[in-house]
Every structure is written in C-alpha cells, then in structure tokens.
mmCIF file of C-alpha atoms and ligand atoms in Angstrom:
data_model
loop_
_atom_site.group_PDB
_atom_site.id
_atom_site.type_symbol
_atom_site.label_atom_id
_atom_site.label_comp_id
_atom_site.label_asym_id
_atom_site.label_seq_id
_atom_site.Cartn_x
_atom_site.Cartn_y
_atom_site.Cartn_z
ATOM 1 C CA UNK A 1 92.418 138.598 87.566
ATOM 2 C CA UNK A 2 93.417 134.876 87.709
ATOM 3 C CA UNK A 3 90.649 132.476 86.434
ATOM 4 C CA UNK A 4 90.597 129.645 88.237
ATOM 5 C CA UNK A 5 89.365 126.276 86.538
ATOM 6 C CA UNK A 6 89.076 122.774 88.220
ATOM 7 C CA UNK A 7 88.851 119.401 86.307
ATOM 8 C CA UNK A 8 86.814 116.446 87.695
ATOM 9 C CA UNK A 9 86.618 112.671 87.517
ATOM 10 C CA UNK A 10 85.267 109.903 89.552
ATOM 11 C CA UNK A 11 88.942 108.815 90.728
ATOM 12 C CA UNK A 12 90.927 111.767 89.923
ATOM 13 C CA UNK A 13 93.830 109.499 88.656
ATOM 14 C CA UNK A 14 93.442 109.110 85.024
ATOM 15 C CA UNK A 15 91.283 111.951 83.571
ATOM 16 C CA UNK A 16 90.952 114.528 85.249
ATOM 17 C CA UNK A 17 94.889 114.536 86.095
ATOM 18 C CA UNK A 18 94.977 114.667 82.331
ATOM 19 C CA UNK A 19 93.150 117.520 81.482
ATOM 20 C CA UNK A 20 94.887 119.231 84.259
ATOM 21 C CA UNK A 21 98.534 118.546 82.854
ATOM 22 C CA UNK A 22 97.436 119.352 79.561
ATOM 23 C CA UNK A 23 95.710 123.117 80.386
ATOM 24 C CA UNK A 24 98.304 124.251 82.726
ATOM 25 C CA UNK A 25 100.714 123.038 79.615
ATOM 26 C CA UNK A 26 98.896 125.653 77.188
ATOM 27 C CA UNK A 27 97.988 128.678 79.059
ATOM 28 C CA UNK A 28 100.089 131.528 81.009
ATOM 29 C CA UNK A 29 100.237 129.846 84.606
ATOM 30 C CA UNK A 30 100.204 133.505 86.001
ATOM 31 C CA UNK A 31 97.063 134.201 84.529
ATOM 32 C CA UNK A 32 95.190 131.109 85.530
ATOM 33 C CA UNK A 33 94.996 128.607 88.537
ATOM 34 C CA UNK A 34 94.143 124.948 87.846
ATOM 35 C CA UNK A 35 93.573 122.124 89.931
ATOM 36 C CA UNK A 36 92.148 118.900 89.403
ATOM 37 C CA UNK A 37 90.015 116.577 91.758
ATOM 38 C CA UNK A 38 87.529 113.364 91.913
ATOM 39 C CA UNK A 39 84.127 113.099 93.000
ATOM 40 C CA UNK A 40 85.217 109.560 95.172
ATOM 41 C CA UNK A 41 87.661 109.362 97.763
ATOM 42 C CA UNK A 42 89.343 105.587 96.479
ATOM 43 C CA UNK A 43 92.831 107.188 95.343
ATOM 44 C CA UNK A 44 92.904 109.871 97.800
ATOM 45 C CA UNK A 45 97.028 110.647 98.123
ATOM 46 C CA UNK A 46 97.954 108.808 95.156
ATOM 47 C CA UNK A 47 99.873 109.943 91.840
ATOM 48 C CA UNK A 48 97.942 109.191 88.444
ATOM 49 C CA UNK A 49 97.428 106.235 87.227
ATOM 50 C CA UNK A 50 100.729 104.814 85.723
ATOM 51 C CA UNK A 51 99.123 104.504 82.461
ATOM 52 C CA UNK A 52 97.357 108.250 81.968
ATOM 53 C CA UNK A 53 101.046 108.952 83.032
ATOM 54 C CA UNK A 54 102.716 106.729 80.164
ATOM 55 C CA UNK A 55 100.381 108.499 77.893
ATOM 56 C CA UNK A 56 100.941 112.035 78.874
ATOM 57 C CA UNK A 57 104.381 111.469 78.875
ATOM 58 C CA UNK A 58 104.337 110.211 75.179
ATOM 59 C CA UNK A 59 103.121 113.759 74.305
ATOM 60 C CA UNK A 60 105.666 115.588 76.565
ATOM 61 C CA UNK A 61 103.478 116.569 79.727
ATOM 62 C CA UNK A 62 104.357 115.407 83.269
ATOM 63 C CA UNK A 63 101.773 114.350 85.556
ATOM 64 C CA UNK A 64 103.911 112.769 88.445
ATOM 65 C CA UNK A 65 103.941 115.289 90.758
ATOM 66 C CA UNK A 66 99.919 115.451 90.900
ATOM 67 C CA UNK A 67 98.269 113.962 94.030
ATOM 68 C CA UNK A 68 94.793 112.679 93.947
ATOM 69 C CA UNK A 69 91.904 115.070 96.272
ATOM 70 C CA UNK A 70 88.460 114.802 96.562
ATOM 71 C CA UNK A 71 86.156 117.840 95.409
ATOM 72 C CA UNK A 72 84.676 119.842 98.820
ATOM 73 C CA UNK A 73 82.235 122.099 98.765
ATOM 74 C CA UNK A 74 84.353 124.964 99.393
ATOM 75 C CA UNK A 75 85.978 124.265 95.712
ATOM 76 C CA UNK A 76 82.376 126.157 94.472
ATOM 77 C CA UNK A 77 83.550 128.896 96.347
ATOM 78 C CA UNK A 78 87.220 128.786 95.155
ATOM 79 C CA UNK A 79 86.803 128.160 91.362
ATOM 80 C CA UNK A 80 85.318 129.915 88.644
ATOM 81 C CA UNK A 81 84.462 127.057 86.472
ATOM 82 C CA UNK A 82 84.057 123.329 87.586
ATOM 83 C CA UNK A 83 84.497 121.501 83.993
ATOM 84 C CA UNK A 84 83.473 117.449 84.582
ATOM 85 C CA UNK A 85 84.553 114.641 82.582
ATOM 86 C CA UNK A 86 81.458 112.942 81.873
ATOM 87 C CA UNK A 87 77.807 113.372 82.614
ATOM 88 C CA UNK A 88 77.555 111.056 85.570
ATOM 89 C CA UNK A 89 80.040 113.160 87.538
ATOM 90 C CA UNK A 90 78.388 116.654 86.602
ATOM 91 C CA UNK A 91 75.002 115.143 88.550
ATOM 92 C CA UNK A 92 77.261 114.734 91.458
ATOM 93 C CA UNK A 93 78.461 117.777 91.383
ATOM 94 C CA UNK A 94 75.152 119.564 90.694
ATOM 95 C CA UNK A 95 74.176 117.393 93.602
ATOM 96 C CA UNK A 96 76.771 118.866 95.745
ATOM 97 C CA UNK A 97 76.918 122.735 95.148
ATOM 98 C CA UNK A 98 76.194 124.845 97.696
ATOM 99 C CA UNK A 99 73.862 128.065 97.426
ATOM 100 C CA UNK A 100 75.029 131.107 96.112
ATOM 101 C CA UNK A 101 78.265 129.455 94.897
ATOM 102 C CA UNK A 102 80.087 131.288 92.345
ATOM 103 C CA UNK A 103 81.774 128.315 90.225
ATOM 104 C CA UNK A 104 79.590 127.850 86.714
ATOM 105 C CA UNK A 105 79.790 123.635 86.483
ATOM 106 C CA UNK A 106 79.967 121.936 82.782
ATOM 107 C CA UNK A 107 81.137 119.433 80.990
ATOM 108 C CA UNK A 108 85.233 119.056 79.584
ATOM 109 C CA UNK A 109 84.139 118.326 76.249
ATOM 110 C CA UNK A 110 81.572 120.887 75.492
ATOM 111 C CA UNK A 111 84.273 123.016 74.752
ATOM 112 C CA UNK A 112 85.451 119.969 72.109
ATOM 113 C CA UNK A 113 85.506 121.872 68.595
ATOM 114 C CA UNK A 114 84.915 118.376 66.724
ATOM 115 C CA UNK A 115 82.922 115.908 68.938
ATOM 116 C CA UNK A 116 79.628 114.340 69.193
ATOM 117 C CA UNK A 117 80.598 112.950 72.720
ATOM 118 C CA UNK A 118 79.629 114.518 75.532
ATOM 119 C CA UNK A 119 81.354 112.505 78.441
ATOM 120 C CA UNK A 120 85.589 111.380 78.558
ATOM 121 C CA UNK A 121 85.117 107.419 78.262
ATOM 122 C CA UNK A 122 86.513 106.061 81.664
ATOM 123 C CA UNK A 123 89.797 104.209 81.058
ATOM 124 C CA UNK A 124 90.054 102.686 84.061
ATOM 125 C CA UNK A 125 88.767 99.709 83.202
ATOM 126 C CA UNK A 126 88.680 99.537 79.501
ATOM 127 C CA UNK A 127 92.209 101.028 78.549
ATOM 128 C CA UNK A 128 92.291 103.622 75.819
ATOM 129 C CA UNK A 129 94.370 106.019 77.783
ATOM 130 C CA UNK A 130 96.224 107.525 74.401
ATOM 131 C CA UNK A 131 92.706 108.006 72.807
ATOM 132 C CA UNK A 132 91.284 109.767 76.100
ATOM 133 C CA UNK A 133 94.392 112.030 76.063
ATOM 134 C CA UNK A 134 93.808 113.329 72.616
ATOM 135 C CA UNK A 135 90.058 113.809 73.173
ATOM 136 C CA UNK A 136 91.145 116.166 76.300
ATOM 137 C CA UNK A 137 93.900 117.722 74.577
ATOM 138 C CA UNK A 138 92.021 118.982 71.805
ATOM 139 C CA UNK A 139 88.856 119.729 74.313
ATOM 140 C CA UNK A 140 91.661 121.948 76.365
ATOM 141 C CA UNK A 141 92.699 123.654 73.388
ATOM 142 C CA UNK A 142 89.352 124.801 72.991
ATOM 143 C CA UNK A 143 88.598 125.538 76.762
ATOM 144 C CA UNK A 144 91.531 128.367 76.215
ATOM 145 C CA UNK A 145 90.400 130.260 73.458
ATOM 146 C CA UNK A 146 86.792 130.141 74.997
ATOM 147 C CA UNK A 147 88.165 131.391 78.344
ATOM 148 C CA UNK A 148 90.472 133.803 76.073
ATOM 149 C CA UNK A 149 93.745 132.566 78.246
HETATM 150 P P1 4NP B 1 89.193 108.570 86.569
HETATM 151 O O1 4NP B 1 89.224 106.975 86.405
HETATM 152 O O2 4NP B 1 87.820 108.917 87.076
HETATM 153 O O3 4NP B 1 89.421 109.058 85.175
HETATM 154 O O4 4NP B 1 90.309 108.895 87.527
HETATM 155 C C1 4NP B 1 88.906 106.120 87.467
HETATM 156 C C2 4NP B 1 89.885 105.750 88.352
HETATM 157 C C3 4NP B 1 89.589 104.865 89.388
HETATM 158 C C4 4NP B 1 88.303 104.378 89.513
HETATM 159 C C5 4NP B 1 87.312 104.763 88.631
HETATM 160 C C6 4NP B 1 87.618 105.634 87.606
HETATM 161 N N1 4NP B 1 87.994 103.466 90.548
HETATM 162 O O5 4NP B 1 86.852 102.988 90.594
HETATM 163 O O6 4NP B 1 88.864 103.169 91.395
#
C-alpha cells in the first residue's frame, strides 16, 4: 500500500518544496507518494524560491521541476499524513479539515530526533535557507524510519 505524505508551508516555495525534495530523495518512490503544497495562494504556478533551490542543490537534490499549489480540502481525503512546517500553518489546516477525513495532520519537526523547535523558521524574509534545509533533512530522516519507508 503506498503511503501518501504531503508537506505544507504558507507559500509553498521555500519549505515545504524542501522537505518534499528531500523525502522523495530518501525513500522507495514506489512505496510512497509525496506532494507538497501552501496554505496561501501568492506563488500559485511558480518554481521554488531560487534560494531554497541554491540550497538544495548544494546538497545534491533538485527542486526545479516543483510547481507551487494550494492545499484543498480534498488533499484530507487523498493523504495519509498532512506534516506542517510550523505551528501557525497546522491551525490553518486544523481549521480547514473536513469531517471524517482520513489524513492524521502534525507538525515536520516532531519527527526531528534532536530539536527543541517545533516550527521550520520562515526564510522568506530572514534568509537562512542552508540552516532550514538541514533542520528538514534531518526531520525527514526521521519521518522515514517512523513511517518505516
Ligand atoms: P514558505 O515561505 O512558506 O516556506 O514557502 C514563504 C514564501 C512566501 C511568502 C511567505 C512565506 N510570502 O508571503 O509570499
């Protein structure tokens, strides 16, 4: 049975493009689906942000052919597990799912083995995008042994 996971942000250009590259990088493709979308619509149709790509691409994993979406509600119904990048964007999404949805939401870097942080600092804004991808790298790493994939 494939598991299907799905990684969300506010823009879906920086992380949760990211964490997307970086899963589908360590786990048997055939065995699980991922996808990755944003809680806002701003960057709807775009590729990541230049700089999560720079970043990525430093560490061997291509994001160019990604292309921002927004979540719907029928991603609840399509996913098995809804993983946010910070806290603000898991209240949206709690906000958002439907009834008697399957998809169990939480939060990227509870599966972290080594962090007190609970939410992916936004980079946006504030730069940092080497730092954020080693926080979801290593937060991926454990996502895959604690969905056994
Ligand atoms: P992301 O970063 O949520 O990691 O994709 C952001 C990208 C764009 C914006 C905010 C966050 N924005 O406001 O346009």
């Amino acid at each position: 049975m494939t598991i299907r996971v799905l990684f969300v942000c506010l823009g879906n250009i920086c992380r949760s493009p990211t964490a997307e590259g970086v899963f589908a990088s360590l786990v048997n493709t055939n065995a699980v689906f991922s996808d990755s979308a944003g809680t806002g619509a701003w960057h709807v149709g775009e590729p990541p942000d230049k700089r999560s790509q720079a970043a990525a691409k430093r560490q061997g994993i291509d994001l160019s052919g990604q292309r921002a979406r927004q979540v719907t509600k029928q991603d609840f119904h399509d996913f098995d597990h809804i993983l946010a990048m910070d806290s603000s964007n898991l209240a949206a999404l709690e906000r958002m799912q439907p009834a008697g949805a399957k998809a169990k939401l939480g939060l990227l870097l509870d599966h972290h083995p080594d962090t007190e942080l609970k939410d992916v600092p936004d980079p946006y804004y504030e730069d940092g995008f080497d730092t954020v991808f080693q926080l979801v790298k290593r937060a991926c790493d454990g996502l895959a042994k604690d969905l056994k994939v």
